[in-house]
Short mmCIF file of C-alpha atoms and ligand atoms in Angstrom, two decimals:
data_model
loop_
_atom_site.label_atom_id
_atom_site.label_comp_id
_atom_site.label_asym_id
_atom_site.label_seq_id
_atom_site.Cartn_x
_atom_site.Cartn_y
_atom_site.Cartn_z
CA UNK A 1 -55.67 62.08 44.53
CA UNK A 2 -56.84 59.02 46.45
CA UNK A 3 -54.03 57.70 48.62
CA UNK A 4 -54.09 54.32 50.29
CA UNK A 5 -51.68 54.48 53.23
CA UNK A 6 -50.45 51.11 54.51
CA UNK A 7 -49.01 51.15 58.02
CA UNK A 8 -47.00 48.14 59.28
CA UNK A 9 -45.56 47.13 62.61
CA UNK A 10 -42.63 49.39 63.30
CA UNK A 11 -41.72 52.04 65.82
CA UNK A 12 -42.04 54.68 63.10
CA UNK A 13 -45.78 53.97 62.72
CA UNK A 14 -46.60 57.11 64.75
CA UNK A 15 -44.85 59.28 62.12
CA UNK A 16 -47.46 58.24 59.58
CA UNK A 17 -50.04 60.28 61.45
CA UNK A 18 -48.12 63.36 60.31
CA UNK A 19 -47.94 61.94 56.78
CA UNK A 20 -51.73 61.51 56.83
CA UNK A 21 -52.16 65.09 58.02
CA UNK A 22 -49.89 66.46 55.27
CA UNK A 23 -51.81 64.54 52.58
CA UNK A 24 -55.20 65.66 53.85
CA UNK A 25 -54.01 69.26 54.16
CA UNK A 26 -52.90 69.16 50.50
CA UNK A 27 -56.45 68.14 49.52
CA UNK A 28 -55.88 64.41 48.99
CA UNK A 29 -58.26 61.72 50.21
CA UNK A 30 -56.61 59.11 52.45
CA UNK A 31 -57.70 55.65 53.55
CA UNK A 32 -55.50 53.76 55.98
CA UNK A 33 -54.89 50.01 56.08
CA UNK A 34 -53.09 48.76 59.19
CA UNK A 35 -51.45 45.38 59.71
CA UNK A 36 -51.98 43.51 62.96
CA UNK A 37 -48.39 44.49 63.82
CA UNK A 38 -49.09 48.18 63.26
CA UNK A 39 -51.98 48.10 65.76
CA UNK A 40 -49.52 46.99 68.44
CA UNK A 41 -47.82 50.36 68.06
CA UNK A 42 -50.61 52.85 67.45
CA UNK A 43 -54.37 53.08 67.79
CA UNK A 44 -56.46 52.98 64.59
CA UNK A 45 -58.63 55.73 66.05
CA UNK A 46 -55.90 58.37 65.50
CA UNK A 47 -55.76 57.57 61.78
CA UNK A 48 -59.54 57.48 61.58
CA UNK A 49 -59.78 60.92 63.15
CA UNK A 50 -57.19 62.41 60.77
CA UNK A 51 -58.33 60.72 57.56
CA UNK A 52 -62.07 60.86 58.17
CA UNK A 53 -62.37 57.20 57.16
CA UNK A 54 -62.54 54.12 59.38
CA UNK A 55 -59.23 52.25 59.36
CA UNK A 56 -59.28 49.00 57.38
CA UNK A 57 -57.50 46.06 58.91
CA UNK A 58 -59.33 42.89 58.04
CA UNK A 59 -59.15 40.80 54.91
CA UNK A 60 -62.22 38.82 55.85
CA UNK A 61 -64.76 41.54 56.51
CA UNK A 62 -68.37 40.61 55.79
CA UNK A 63 -69.43 44.25 56.14
CA UNK A 64 -67.51 45.28 53.04
CA UNK A 65 -69.21 45.64 49.68
CA UNK A 66 -69.55 42.09 48.30
CA UNK A 67 -67.18 41.00 51.08
CA UNK A 68 -64.21 41.94 48.86
CA UNK A 69 -62.62 44.93 50.56
CA UNK A 70 -59.23 44.19 49.00
CA UNK A 71 -60.54 44.55 45.43
CA UNK A 72 -62.60 47.61 46.26
CA UNK A 73 -59.59 49.31 47.92
CA UNK A 74 -57.26 48.36 45.07
CA UNK A 75 -59.67 49.97 42.60
CA UNK A 76 -60.27 53.00 44.78
CA UNK A 77 -56.64 54.09 45.19
CA UNK A 78 -54.71 56.23 42.69
CA UNK A 79 -51.57 55.63 44.67
CA UNK A 80 -50.45 53.26 47.43
CA UNK A 81 -47.79 54.14 49.97
CA UNK A 82 -46.59 51.88 52.77
CA UNK A 83 -44.95 53.83 55.59
CA UNK A 84 -43.36 52.43 57.59
CA UNK A 85 -42.71 49.32 55.50
CA UNK A 86 -41.40 46.63 57.87
CA UNK A 87 -38.81 44.02 56.89
CA UNK A 88 -41.59 41.44 57.21
CA UNK A 89 -43.90 43.26 54.79
CA UNK A 90 -41.06 43.78 52.28
CA UNK A 91 -40.42 40.03 52.39
CA UNK A 92 -44.11 39.26 51.92
CA UNK A 93 -44.41 41.63 48.97
CA UNK A 94 -41.37 40.05 47.36
CA UNK A 95 -42.91 36.61 47.69
CA UNK A 96 -46.31 37.76 46.47
CA UNK A 97 -47.94 36.66 49.71
CA UNK A 98 -51.51 37.68 50.45
CA UNK A 99 -52.30 36.69 54.02
CA UNK A 100 -53.50 40.08 55.25
CA UNK A 101 -55.47 42.99 53.79
CA UNK A 102 -52.46 45.16 52.93
CA UNK A 103 -50.45 42.56 51.01
CA UNK A 104 -53.59 41.32 49.23
CA UNK A 105 -54.43 44.85 48.06
CA UNK A 106 -50.85 45.24 46.78
CA UNK A 107 -51.20 42.06 44.71
CA UNK A 108 -54.60 43.07 43.39
CA UNK A 109 -53.61 46.51 42.10
CA UNK A 110 -51.97 48.04 39.05
CA UNK A 111 -51.49 51.40 40.78
CA UNK A 112 -48.02 52.73 41.67
CA UNK A 113 -46.75 51.56 45.06
CA UNK A 114 -44.22 53.49 47.13
CA UNK A 115 -42.44 51.88 50.08
CA UNK A 116 -40.77 53.73 52.94
CA UNK A 117 -38.77 51.02 54.75
CA UNK A 118 -37.99 51.56 58.43
CA UNK A 119 -36.11 49.18 60.66
CA UNK A 120 -33.04 48.50 62.76
CA UNK A 121 -29.82 49.09 60.78
CA UNK A 122 -28.84 45.40 60.81
CA UNK A 123 -32.29 44.31 59.67
CA UNK A 124 -31.95 46.84 56.84
CA UNK A 125 -28.44 45.81 55.76
CA UNK A 126 -29.26 42.10 56.06
CA UNK A 127 -28.74 40.39 52.73
CA UNK A 128 -32.27 39.01 52.81
CA UNK A 129 -33.79 42.50 53.13
CA UNK A 130 -31.45 43.97 50.52
CA UNK A 131 -32.31 41.22 48.04
CA UNK A 132 -36.02 41.80 48.66
CA UNK A 133 -35.59 45.52 48.07
CA UNK A 134 -33.65 45.01 44.82
CA UNK A 135 -36.25 42.65 43.44
CA UNK A 136 -39.14 44.92 44.40
CA UNK A 137 -37.40 47.83 42.61
CA UNK A 138 -37.02 45.70 39.50
CA UNK A 139 -40.73 44.95 39.62
CA UNK A 140 -41.55 48.65 39.55
CA UNK A 141 -42.08 49.48 43.25
CA UNK A 142 -40.67 52.87 44.25
CA UNK A 143 -38.41 52.45 47.27
CA UNK A 144 -37.42 55.40 49.40
CA UNK A 145 -33.94 55.23 50.88
CA UNK A 146 -34.11 55.12 54.69
CA UNK A 147 -32.38 57.92 56.59
CA UNK A 148 -29.27 57.44 58.70
CA UNK A 149 -28.96 58.44 62.32
CA UNK A 150 -29.91 57.47 65.84
CA UNK A 151 -32.46 54.67 65.93
CA UNK A 152 -35.23 53.92 68.41
CA UNK A 153 -33.31 50.79 69.50
CA UNK A 154 -30.38 53.00 70.54
CA UNK A 155 -28.14 52.01 67.63
CA UNK A 156 -26.82 54.44 65.02
CA UNK A 157 -27.02 53.67 61.32
CA UNK A 158 -29.19 53.47 58.24
CA UNK A 159 -32.80 52.34 58.61
CA UNK A 160 -34.81 55.25 59.95
CA UNK A 161 -38.00 56.09 58.12
CA UNK A 162 -37.61 59.28 56.03
CA UNK A 163 -39.40 62.27 57.55
CA UNK A 164 -43.11 62.54 56.63
CA UNK A 165 -42.47 65.74 54.66
CA UNK A 166 -39.94 63.91 52.40
CA UNK A 167 -42.32 60.99 51.89
CA UNK A 168 -45.10 63.42 51.03
CA UNK A 169 -42.93 65.22 48.47
CA UNK A 170 -41.79 61.92 46.94
CA UNK A 171 -45.45 60.89 46.67
CA UNK A 172 -46.38 64.03 44.77
CA UNK A 173 -43.41 63.50 42.44
CA UNK A 174 -44.33 59.84 41.84
CA UNK A 175 -47.90 60.76 41.01
CA UNK A 176 -46.66 63.39 38.56
CA UNK A 177 -44.41 60.82 36.83
CA UNK A 178 -47.25 58.28 36.78
CA UNK A 179 -49.51 60.84 35.15
CA UNK A 180 -46.85 61.72 32.54
CA UNK A 181 -46.32 58.01 31.87
CA UNK A 182 -50.03 57.52 31.29
CA UNK A 183 -50.05 60.46 28.90
CA UNK A 184 -47.04 59.04 27.05
CA UNK A 185 -48.84 55.69 26.64
CA UNK A 186 -52.01 57.23 25.32
CA UNK A 187 -49.92 59.22 22.82
CA UNK A 188 -48.05 56.04 21.79
CA UNK A 189 -51.32 54.17 21.33
CA UNK A 190 -52.68 56.99 19.19
CA UNK A 191 -49.58 56.83 16.97
CA UNK A 192 -49.06 53.07 16.74
CA UNK A 193 -52.37 51.24 17.02
CA UNK A 194 -52.92 49.32 13.79
CA UNK A 195 -49.44 50.18 12.43
CA UNK A 196 -46.97 47.49 11.44
CA UNK A 197 -43.39 47.45 12.72
CA UNK A 198 -40.49 45.29 11.56
CA UNK A 199 -37.54 45.35 13.95
CA UNK A 200 -34.19 43.56 14.00
CA UNK A 201 -32.34 42.96 17.25
CA UNK A 202 -29.20 41.41 18.70
CA UNK A 203 -25.91 40.43 17.12
CA UNK A 204 -25.29 38.20 14.13
CA UNK A 205 -22.92 35.22 14.28
CA UNK A 206 -20.75 34.60 11.25
CA UNK A 207 -19.53 31.03 11.35
CA UNK A 208 -15.86 30.22 10.83
CA UNK A 209 -16.36 26.50 11.35
CA UNK A 210 -18.93 24.37 13.24
CA UNK A 211 -17.66 25.56 16.65
CA UNK A 212 -16.33 29.09 16.07
CA UNK A 213 -17.88 32.29 14.88
CA UNK A 214 -17.36 36.05 14.65
CA UNK A 215 -19.92 37.82 16.82
CA UNK A 216 -20.31 41.03 18.77
CA UNK A 217 -21.44 42.20 22.19
CA UNK A 218 -24.95 43.35 21.30
CA UNK A 219 -27.42 41.95 23.87
CA UNK A 220 -30.55 42.59 21.81
CA UNK A 221 -32.17 44.43 24.75
CA UNK A 222 -32.78 47.66 22.84
CA UNK A 223 -34.49 45.97 19.89
CA UNK A 224 -36.54 43.73 22.19
CA UNK A 225 -37.66 46.78 24.20
CA UNK A 226 -38.72 48.53 20.99
CA UNK A 227 -40.72 45.45 19.96
CA UNK A 228 -42.25 45.23 23.45
CA UNK A 229 -43.29 48.90 23.62
CA UNK A 230 -44.69 48.90 20.06
CA UNK A 231 -46.77 45.78 20.75
CA UNK A 232 -48.09 47.30 24.00
CA UNK A 233 -48.97 50.42 22.01
CA UNK A 234 -51.12 48.34 19.66
CA UNK A 235 -48.75 47.81 16.69
CA UNK A 236 -48.40 44.55 14.77
CA UNK A 237 -44.77 43.69 15.46
CA UNK A 238 -42.39 41.27 13.76
CA UNK A 239 -39.07 40.87 15.54
CA UNK A 240 -36.12 39.34 13.71
CA UNK A 241 -33.72 38.28 16.43
CA UNK A 242 -30.08 37.32 16.18
CA UNK A 243 -28.71 34.79 18.69
CA UNK A 244 -29.79 36.16 22.10
CA UNK A 245 -31.24 34.60 25.20
CA UNK A 246 -34.14 37.00 25.76
CA UNK A 247 -37.80 36.16 26.24
CA UNK A 248 -40.14 37.12 23.41
CA UNK A 249 -42.27 40.12 24.42
CA UNK A 250 -45.94 39.22 24.51
CA UNK A 251 -47.91 39.90 21.35
CA UNK A 252 -44.76 39.92 19.20
CA UNK A 253 -44.09 37.56 16.28
CA UNK A 254 -40.45 36.48 16.54
CA UNK A 255 -38.23 35.02 13.82
CA UNK A 256 -34.82 33.74 14.97
CA UNK A 257 -31.81 34.01 12.69
CA UNK A 258 -28.07 33.51 13.13
CA UNK A 259 -26.11 35.24 10.36
CA UNK A 260 -26.38 38.59 8.58
CA UNK A 261 -27.27 36.74 5.37
CA UNK A 262 -30.19 34.95 7.08
CA UNK A 263 -31.37 38.23 8.63
CA UNK A 264 -31.24 39.87 5.21
CA UNK A 265 -33.38 37.13 3.66
CA UNK A 266 -36.08 37.46 6.34
CA UNK A 267 -36.06 41.26 6.05
CA UNK A 268 -36.47 40.96 2.27
CA UNK A 269 -39.62 38.88 2.66
CA UNK A 270 -41.15 41.11 5.36
CA UNK A 271 -40.20 44.77 4.78
CA UNK A 272 -42.98 45.50 2.25
CA UNK A 273 -45.75 44.85 4.78
CA UNK A 274 -44.20 47.21 7.37
CA UNK A 275 -45.05 50.88 7.98
CA UNK A 276 -41.79 51.24 9.87
CA UNK A 277 -38.50 49.32 9.89
CA UNK A 278 -36.15 49.67 12.87
CA UNK A 279 -32.71 48.14 12.37
CA UNK A 280 -31.52 47.79 15.95
CA UNK A 281 -29.46 44.65 15.29
CA UNK A 282 -25.68 44.88 15.31
CA UNK A 283 -25.18 43.22 11.95
CA UNK A 284 -21.67 41.99 11.15
CA UNK A 285 -20.14 43.99 8.27
CA UNK A 286 -18.04 41.02 7.17
CA UNK A 287 -18.21 37.23 7.27
CA UNK A 288 -15.60 34.54 6.64
CA UNK A 289 -15.25 33.94 2.90
CA UNK A 290 -15.76 30.26 3.62
CA UNK A 291 -17.31 28.56 6.60
CA UNK A 292 -15.41 25.27 7.07
CA UNK A 293 -17.47 22.08 7.23
CA UNK A 294 -15.18 20.55 9.86
CA UNK A 295 -13.52 22.12 12.89
CA UNK A 296 -10.22 23.81 11.95
CA UNK A 297 -7.41 21.88 13.67
CA UNK A 298 -4.37 23.34 15.36
CA UNK A 299 -1.62 21.68 13.36
CA UNK A 300 2.00 21.42 14.56
CA UNK A 301 4.07 24.25 13.13
CA UNK A 302 1.06 26.45 12.34
CA UNK A 303 2.07 29.77 13.93
CA UNK A 304 -0.25 32.13 12.10
CA UNK A 305 -3.41 31.90 10.10
CA UNK A 306 -5.29 34.38 7.99
CA UNK A 307 -9.03 34.48 7.81
CA UNK A 308 -10.38 35.90 4.61
CA UNK A 309 -13.49 38.02 5.07
CA UNK A 310 -16.07 39.16 2.56
CA UNK A 311 -18.61 41.94 2.86
CA UNK A 312 -22.11 41.23 4.16
CA UNK A 313 -25.17 42.84 2.61
CA UNK A 314 -26.03 46.23 4.14
CA UNK A 315 -29.55 45.36 5.26
CA UNK A 316 -30.77 48.78 6.30
CA UNK A 317 -29.32 50.57 3.26
CA UNK A 318 -31.03 47.98 1.07
CA UNK A 319 -34.43 48.60 2.71
CA UNK A 320 -33.98 52.38 2.38
CA UNK A 321 -33.36 52.01 -1.39
CA UNK A 322 -36.62 50.20 -2.13
CA UNK A 323 -39.40 52.09 -3.93
CA UNK A 324 -42.05 50.88 -1.47
CA UNK A 325 -39.79 51.38 1.55
CA UNK A 326 -41.24 51.81 5.04
CA UNK A 327 -40.09 54.62 7.37
CA UNK A 328 -36.52 53.50 8.10
CA UNK A 329 -34.85 53.96 11.49
CA UNK A 330 -31.21 52.97 11.93
CA UNK A 331 -28.85 52.75 14.87
CA UNK A 332 -25.28 53.99 15.03
CA UNK A 333 -23.34 52.43 17.87
CA UNK A 334 -20.00 54.19 18.10
CA UNK A 335 -17.23 54.57 20.63
CA UNK A 336 -16.29 58.15 19.56
CA UNK A 337 -17.70 61.10 17.55
CA UNK A 338 -21.05 59.37 17.87
CA UNK A 339 -23.32 62.13 16.56
CA UNK A 340 -21.06 63.03 13.59
CA UNK A 341 -20.80 59.42 12.48
CA UNK A 342 -24.54 58.96 12.90
CA UNK A 343 -25.29 62.04 10.78
CA UNK A 344 -23.14 60.86 7.90
CA UNK A 345 -24.69 57.36 8.14
CA UNK A 346 -28.17 58.93 7.98
CA UNK A 347 -27.20 60.69 4.73
CA UNK A 348 -25.14 58.00 3.03
CA UNK A 349 -27.72 55.26 3.65
CA UNK A 350 -30.76 57.49 2.98
CA UNK A 351 -32.36 56.66 6.33
CA UNK A 352 -35.35 58.61 7.67
CA UNK A 353 -34.06 58.62 11.22
CA UNK A 354 -31.00 57.40 13.12
CA UNK A 355 -30.39 56.77 16.82
CA UNK A 356 -26.85 57.56 17.91
CA UNK A 357 -25.71 55.37 20.71
CA UNK A 358 -22.45 55.62 22.67
CA UNK A 359 -21.02 52.16 23.29
CA UNK A 360 -17.87 51.06 25.02
CA UNK A 361 -16.77 50.83 28.60
CA UNK A 362 -19.90 50.69 30.80
CA UNK A 363 -22.12 52.07 28.04
CA UNK A 364 -24.53 50.68 25.50
CA UNK A 365 -24.06 46.96 24.96
CA UNK A 366 -25.05 44.40 27.60
CA UNK A 367 -26.63 47.05 29.81
CA UNK A 368 -30.22 47.76 30.82
CA UNK A 369 -29.95 51.54 30.46
CA UNK A 370 -28.89 53.82 27.67
CA UNK A 371 -29.01 57.35 26.29
CA UNK A 372 -29.98 57.88 22.65
CA UNK A 373 -29.67 60.90 20.39
CA UNK A 374 -32.32 60.72 17.69
CA UNK A 375 -31.42 62.50 14.45
CA UNK A 376 -33.43 63.25 11.32
CA UNK A 377 -32.49 65.51 8.38
CA UNK A 378 -33.68 68.63 10.23
CA UNK A 379 -34.07 67.67 13.87
CA UNK A 380 -31.98 66.29 16.72
CA UNK A 381 -33.00 65.34 20.26
CA UNK A 382 -31.24 63.53 23.10
CA UNK A 383 -33.12 61.43 25.65
CA UNK A 384 -31.58 61.52 29.14
CA UNK A 385 -30.11 58.25 30.41
CA UNK A 386 -32.85 55.80 31.41
CA UNK A 387 -33.89 52.18 30.96
CA UNK A 388 -33.93 50.78 27.43
CA UNK A 389 -37.70 50.40 27.85
CA UNK A 390 -38.03 54.16 28.50
CA UNK A 391 -35.70 54.93 25.58
CA UNK A 392 -37.86 52.71 23.38
CA UNK A 393 -40.97 54.65 24.44
CA UNK A 394 -39.31 57.98 23.59
CA UNK A 395 -37.94 56.68 20.30
CA UNK A 396 -41.28 55.25 19.14
CA UNK A 397 -42.95 58.53 20.01
CA UNK A 398 -40.45 60.43 17.80
CA UNK A 399 -40.65 57.89 14.97
CA UNK A 400 -44.45 57.64 15.17
CA UNK A 401 -44.79 61.42 14.91
CA UNK A 402 -42.49 61.57 11.88
CA UNK A 403 -44.37 59.08 9.72
C1 LIG B 501 -40.80 46.99 69.87
C2 LIG B 501 -40.72 46.47 68.46
C3 LIG B 501 -40.31 47.31 67.46
C4 LIG B 501 -40.21 46.86 66.14
N1 LIG B 501 -39.81 47.74 65.17
C5 LIG B 501 -39.70 47.30 63.91
C6 LIG B 501 -39.28 48.19 62.89
O1 LIG B 501 -39.03 49.37 63.11
N2 LIG B 501 -39.17 47.71 61.64
C7 LIG B 501 -39.46 46.41 61.34
O2 LIG B 501 -39.29 46.02 60.17
N3 LIG B 501 -39.88 45.56 62.28
C8 LIG B 501 -40.01 45.97 63.55
N4 LIG B 501 -40.43 45.09 64.52
C9 LIG B 501 -40.81 43.74 64.13
C10 LIG B 501 -42.16 43.70 63.43
O3 LIG B 501 -43.15 44.31 64.26
C11 LIG B 501 -42.54 42.27 63.10
O4 LIG B 501 -41.61 41.75 62.18
C12 LIG B 501 -43.94 42.12 62.55
O5 LIG B 501 -44.12 40.76 62.22
C13 LIG B 501 -44.19 42.98 61.35
O6 LIG B 501 -45.39 42.58 60.71
P1 LIG B 501 -46.19 43.52 59.72
O7 LIG B 501 -45.26 43.95 58.66
O8 LIG B 501 -47.28 42.65 59.19
O9 LIG B 501 -46.71 44.66 60.51
C14 LIG B 501 -40.54 45.53 65.84
C15 LIG B 501 -40.98 44.69 66.86
C16 LIG B 501 -41.07 45.14 68.15
C17 LIG B 501 -41.54 44.21 69.22
#
């Protein structure tokens, strides 16, 4: 693989010579980009000798092809690793700054980037650095945890750069995952390009009066992730969303609804055009028999009140009963006996597939991660805990293969 190694201004810069050697020995090609800070610590010549390529350090280099070394390097690399990554460079990456070659390449690439931070323990634990690290992780950078121990400044604590061997192993692992991810996307595209998906997401709100409602804790994140992944895989996606505050994934047609009844009406007008229907919304089973026109007042002497509820339509069961039904995927969010309940729901509602989902304390609702068990009449598979986006990828792969 082609590895672009960024070296920034930290004491640990010398350790990256060993990292270069390990990569070359394993048959990888390495090009090194040094910041001005890095060159204060170590001579470019050492990297040049080990990598067999001149070290790149200048953004404005008229000798480069078309004068755009940053674009050429960004295209060249399969993988970028910055080791050591200084506090300064972490901050610049977080801000999206591009005032030197290394940070400009990082902005101009879609390749995986791994960071091996190395700094004094207080610089590392500083809230500013920690916030930068968190945000970079959320954006998809892979951050290696610094080691603990004696530091070059004489202090003891967390902030040492991991040993070159560990960085090298993490790099190999990242590349493997990147490759698997690419394979998963090409499979998803094969299955979903040109297909039509109708998906419901989020809770429903059943109004009691103009200010009160019965709702539930569904965040809508699972359904939105499914819509997002399907659209990225080339499907035509219609997303029917209950009341949630989530951004519409790009390329997705979104229809907002509030109550189960409204969701039902939109599903009725759209299901026939869909190849697949995923009911990820947490639809209220019951609604108040009457929604009051005016706010219900707390009257003196009123110690108790009874709210009469009536049954809502069962949207997913209705879709599954239609002659021209699409492939129907349901969700079963349960707090106990999840798989058993899901299996009986699959049968009783005549679904093609159901995703069993443990909810409750610290699981399922309002979270970014999840673990789904996907069940069909003759097959069951559990995806290990991961982000809802990853779960959506796995689920759409299963569903796509089945229809
Ligand atoms: C002797 C010395 C050692 C330093 N070691 C580190 C370090 O290990 N980690 C770090 O983040 N900054 C360290 N710094 C500070 C950085 O070199 C400085 O923030 C610089 O601006 C980093 O810029 P760069 O990321 O563009 O290389 C050190 C500075 C000096 C003078």
